[in-house]
């Protein structure tokens, strides 16, 4: 809980402070199995889902791997952050999603169920997002300004 409280002010700071010179977040298609509630949560503007199609001002993206022990350890804290944001005034402005780099649909579904992840998770079995993000390590967290992208 202390970790969550320590992360929360940083999260809010990131929302109000624009990144200077940051490369744009990749706008590649996202693939995964979503519940109707998750689809409604993201409110994609078309049939294909990509970061730019999400109806939100900001997108909190967790890049994870089912095999990453740090991702597994941090999953409860990220879930708690999601629940706090959804319950706050920011819930209408910020959407969460996760991208399982190198993970198949089976692996992403296993991670979702094991760690009870409430927000939409997508797979990246071909490492397309991983490569577009500069082969970032996991976990990695991005706050994407959807309107500014």
C-alpha positions as a LaTeX table, in Angstrom:
\begin{tabular}{lrrr}
\hline
Residue & $x$ (\AA) & $y$ (\AA) & $z$ (\AA) \\
\hline
Unk1 & 0.00 & 0.00 & 0.00 \\
Unk2 & 2.88 & 2.38 & 0.76 \\
Unk3 & 4.27 & 1.70 & $-2.69$ \\
Unk4 & 0.93 & 2.66 & $-4.24$ \\
Unk5 & 0.82 & 5.87 & $-2.21$ \\
Unk6 & 4.34 & 6.67 & $-3.36$ \\
Unk7 & 3.48 & 6.06 & $-7.02$ \\
Unk8 & 0.20 & 7.99 & $-7.03$ \\
Unk9 & 1.73 & 11.52 & $-6.75$ \\
Unk10 & 4.15 & 10.66 & $-9.56$ \\
Unk11 & 1.25 & 9.48 & $-11.69$ \\
Unk12 & $-0.61$ & 12.77 & $-11.18$ \\
Unk13 & 2.55 & 14.74 & $-11.89$ \\
Unk14 & 2.94 & 12.90 & $-15.17$ \\
Unk15 & $-0.61$ & 13.78 & $-16.15$ \\
Unk16 & $-0.13$ & 17.51 & $-15.68$ \\
Unk17 & 3.48 & 17.74 & $-16.93$ \\
Unk18 & 3.95 & 17.28 & $-20.68$ \\
Unk19 & 6.96 & 15.25 & $-21.72$ \\
Unk20 & 9.53 & 17.25 & $-23.63$ \\
Unk21 & 11.04 & 15.64 & $-26.69$ \\
Unk22 & 9.58 & 12.20 & $-26.02$ \\
Unk23 & 9.10 & 10.09 & $-29.13$ \\
Unk24 & 5.48 & 9.34 & $-29.97$ \\
Unk25 & 4.02 & 6.15 & $-28.58$ \\
Unk26 & 3.60 & 3.55 & $-31.35$ \\
Unk27 & 0.09 & 3.43 & $-32.79$ \\
Unk28 & 0.09 & $-0.20$ & $-33.90$ \\
Unk29 & $-3.00$ & $-2.43$ & $-33.84$ \\
Unk30 & $-3.69$ & $-4.12$ & $-30.50$ \\
Unk31 & $-4.89$ & $-7.71$ & $-30.53$ \\
Unk32 & $-6.51$ & $-9.59$ & $-27.72$ \\
Unk33 & $-9.70$ & $-11.03$ & $-26.37$ \\
Unk34 & $-11.81$ & $-8.42$ & $-24.60$ \\
Unk35 & $-15.02$ & $-8.73$ & $-22.66$ \\
Unk36 & $-17.88$ & $-6.45$ & $-23.75$ \\
Unk37 & $-17.20$ & $-4.36$ & $-20.62$ \\
Unk38 & $-13.55$ & $-3.92$ & $-21.57$ \\
Unk39 & $-14.51$ & $-2.95$ & $-25.13$ \\
Unk40 & $-16.95$ & $-0.37$ & $-23.75$ \\
Unk41 & $-14.23$ & 0.84 & $-21.33$ \\
Unk42 & $-11.86$ & 1.55 & $-24.21$ \\
Unk43 & $-14.68$ & 2.78 & $-26.49$ \\
Unk44 & $-12.69$ & 2.23 & $-29.68$ \\
Unk45 & $-13.78$ & 4.37 & $-32.59$ \\
Unk46 & $-13.61$ & 1.47 & $-35.05$ \\
Unk47 & $-13.30$ & $-2.25$ & $-35.18$ \\
Unk48 & $-9.51$ & $-2.24$ & $-34.93$ \\
Unk49 & $-8.13$ & $-1.11$ & $-31.59$ \\
Unk50 & $-4.98$ & 0.98 & $-31.37$ \\
Unk51 & $-3.84$ & 3.57 & $-28.82$ \\
Unk52 & $-5.21$ & 6.43 & $-30.93$ \\
Unk53 & $-8.65$ & 4.81 & $-31.15$ \\
Unk54 & $-9.16$ & 4.78 & $-27.37$ \\
Unk55 & $-11.63$ & 7.43 & $-26.25$ \\
Unk56 & $-9.65$ & 9.05 & $-23.46$ \\
Unk57 & $-7.36$ & 11.98 & $-22.89$ \\
Unk58 & $-4.60$ & 9.75 & $-21.49$ \\
Unk59 & $-3.70$ & 6.12 & $-21.75$ \\
Unk60 & $-1.75$ & 4.37 & $-18.99$ \\
Unk61 & 0.06 & 1.49 & $-20.68$ \\
Unk62 & 1.79 & $-1.31$ & $-18.81$ \\
Unk63 & 4.25 & $-3.31$ & $-20.90$ \\
Unk64 & 4.61 & $-6.66$ & $-19.19$ \\
Unk65 & 5.54 & $-10.29$ & $-19.72$ \\
Unk66 & 3.93 & $-13.26$ & $-18.07$ \\
Unk67 & 7.45 & $-14.54$ & $-17.33$ \\
Unk68 & 8.67 & $-11.33$ & $-15.69$ \\
Unk69 & 8.94 & $-11.80$ & $-11.89$ \\
Unk70 & 8.85 & $-8.04$ & $-11.31$ \\
Unk71 & 5.63 & $-7.76$ & $-13.37$ \\
Unk72 & 4.13 & $-10.53$ & $-11.27$ \\
Unk73 & 5.20 & $-8.85$ & $-8.04$ \\
Unk74 & 3.86 & $-5.46$ & $-9.15$ \\
Unk75 & 0.52 & $-6.72$ & $-10.54$ \\
Unk76 & $-1.43$ & $-6.16$ & $-7.29$ \\
Unk77 & $-0.11$ & $-2.57$ & $-7.03$ \\
Unk78 & $-0.98$ & $-1.79$ & $-10.64$ \\
Unk79 & $-4.46$ & $-3.27$ & $-10.11$ \\
Unk80 & $-4.88$ & $-1.08$ & $-7.01$ \\
Unk81 & $-3.75$ & 2.01 & $-8.94$ \\
Unk82 & $-6.27$ & 1.20 & $-11.67$ \\
Unk83 & $-9.08$ & 0.87 & $-9.12$ \\
Unk84 & $-8.15$ & 4.17 & $-7.45$ \\
Unk85 & $-8.03$ & 6.03 & $-10.76$ \\
Unk86 & $-11.34$ & 4.55 & $-11.97$ \\
Unk87 & $-13.01$ & 5.56 & $-8.71$ \\
Unk88 & $-11.68$ & 9.13 & $-8.92$ \\
Unk89 & $-12.42$ & 12.08 & $-11.20$ \\
Unk90 & $-9.51$ & 10.91 & $-13.38$ \\
Unk91 & $-11.47$ & 7.79 & $-14.26$ \\
Unk92 & $-13.18$ & 9.61 & $-17.13$ \\
Unk93 & $-9.91$ & 10.98 & $-18.51$ \\
Unk94 & $-7.52$ & 8.02 & $-18.16$ \\
Unk95 & $-7.79$ & 4.49 & $-19.54$ \\
Unk96 & $-5.51$ & 1.58 & $-18.66$ \\
Unk97 & $-4.30$ & $-1.26$ & $-20.84$ \\
Unk98 & $-1.49$ & $-3.78$ & $-20.81$ \\
Unk99 & 0.63 & $-5.21$ & $-23.61$ \\
Unk100 & 2.21 & $-8.64$ & $-23.06$ \\
Unk101 & 5.39 & $-8.46$ & $-25.12$ \\
Unk102 & 6.37 & $-11.81$ & $-26.56$ \\
Unk103 & 3.25 & $-13.32$ & $-25.00$ \\
Unk104 & 0.69 & $-15.47$ & $-26.82$ \\
Unk105 & $-3.05$ & $-15.22$ & $-26.21$ \\
Unk106 & $-2.76$ & $-18.19$ & $-23.81$ \\
Unk107 & 0.02 & $-16.52$ & $-21.81$ \\
Unk108 & $-1.82$ & $-13.18$ & $-21.58$ \\
Unk109 & $-5.01$ & $-14.95$ & $-20.50$ \\
Unk110 & $-3.06$ & $-16.92$ & $-17.88$ \\
Unk111 & $-1.55$ & $-13.67$ & $-16.52$ \\
Unk112 & $-4.97$ & $-11.95$ & $-16.53$ \\
Unk113 & $-6.57$ & $-14.76$ & $-14.55$ \\
Unk114 & $-3.71$ & $-15.45$ & $-12.14$ \\
Unk115 & $-3.29$ & $-11.79$ & $-11.15$ \\
Unk116 & $-6.96$ & $-10.83$ & $-11.58$ \\
Unk117 & $-6.10$ & $-7.92$ & $-13.87$ \\
Unk118 & $-9.27$ & $-5.85$ & $-14.32$ \\
Unk119 & $-8.17$ & $-3.73$ & $-17.29$ \\
Unk120 & $-7.77$ & $-4.87$ & $-20.93$ \\
Unk121 & $-4.64$ & $-6.84$ & $-21.80$ \\
Unk122 & $-3.32$ & $-7.40$ & $-25.30$ \\
Unk123 & $-0.76$ & $-9.83$ & $-26.66$ \\
Unk124 & 2.34 & $-8.99$ & $-28.67$ \\
Unk125 & 3.63 & $-12.43$ & $-29.72$ \\
Unk126 & 5.63 & $-11.05$ & $-32.66$ \\
Unk127 & 7.32 & $-8.37$ & $-30.48$ \\
Unk128 & 6.00 & $-5.57$ & $-32.75$ \\
Unk129 & 5.30 & $-3.21$ & $-29.84$ \\
Unk130 & 8.44 & $-4.35$ & $-28.06$ \\
Unk131 & 10.56 & $-3.39$ & $-31.07$ \\
Unk132 & 8.67 & $-0.13$ & $-31.69$ \\
Unk133 & 9.34 & 0.87 & $-28.06$ \\
Unk134 & 13.08 & 0.26 & $-28.46$ \\
Unk135 & 13.07 & $-3.24$ & $-26.91$ \\
Unk136 & 12.21 & $-1.88$ & $-23.50$ \\
Unk137 & 12.56 & $-4.13$ & $-20.46$ \\
Unk138 & 9.58 & $-5.26$ & $-18.45$ \\
Unk139 & 7.77 & $-3.92$ & $-16.67$ \\
Unk140 & 7.59 & $-0.55$ & $-18.37$ \\
Unk141 & 4.89 & 2.07 & $-17.87$ \\
Unk142 & 3.82 & 4.80 & $-20.27$ \\
Unk143 & 1.40 & 7.65 & $-19.88$ \\
Unk144 & 0.28 & 8.48 & $-23.41$ \\
Unk145 & $-1.37$ & 11.78 & $-24.29$ \\
Unk146 & $-3.93$ & 10.37 & $-26.72$ \\
Unk147 & $-5.07$ & 13.77 & $-27.98$ \\
Unk148 & $-1.50$ & 14.94 & $-28.49$ \\
Unk149 & $-0.42$ & 11.81 & $-30.34$ \\
\hline
\end{tabular}
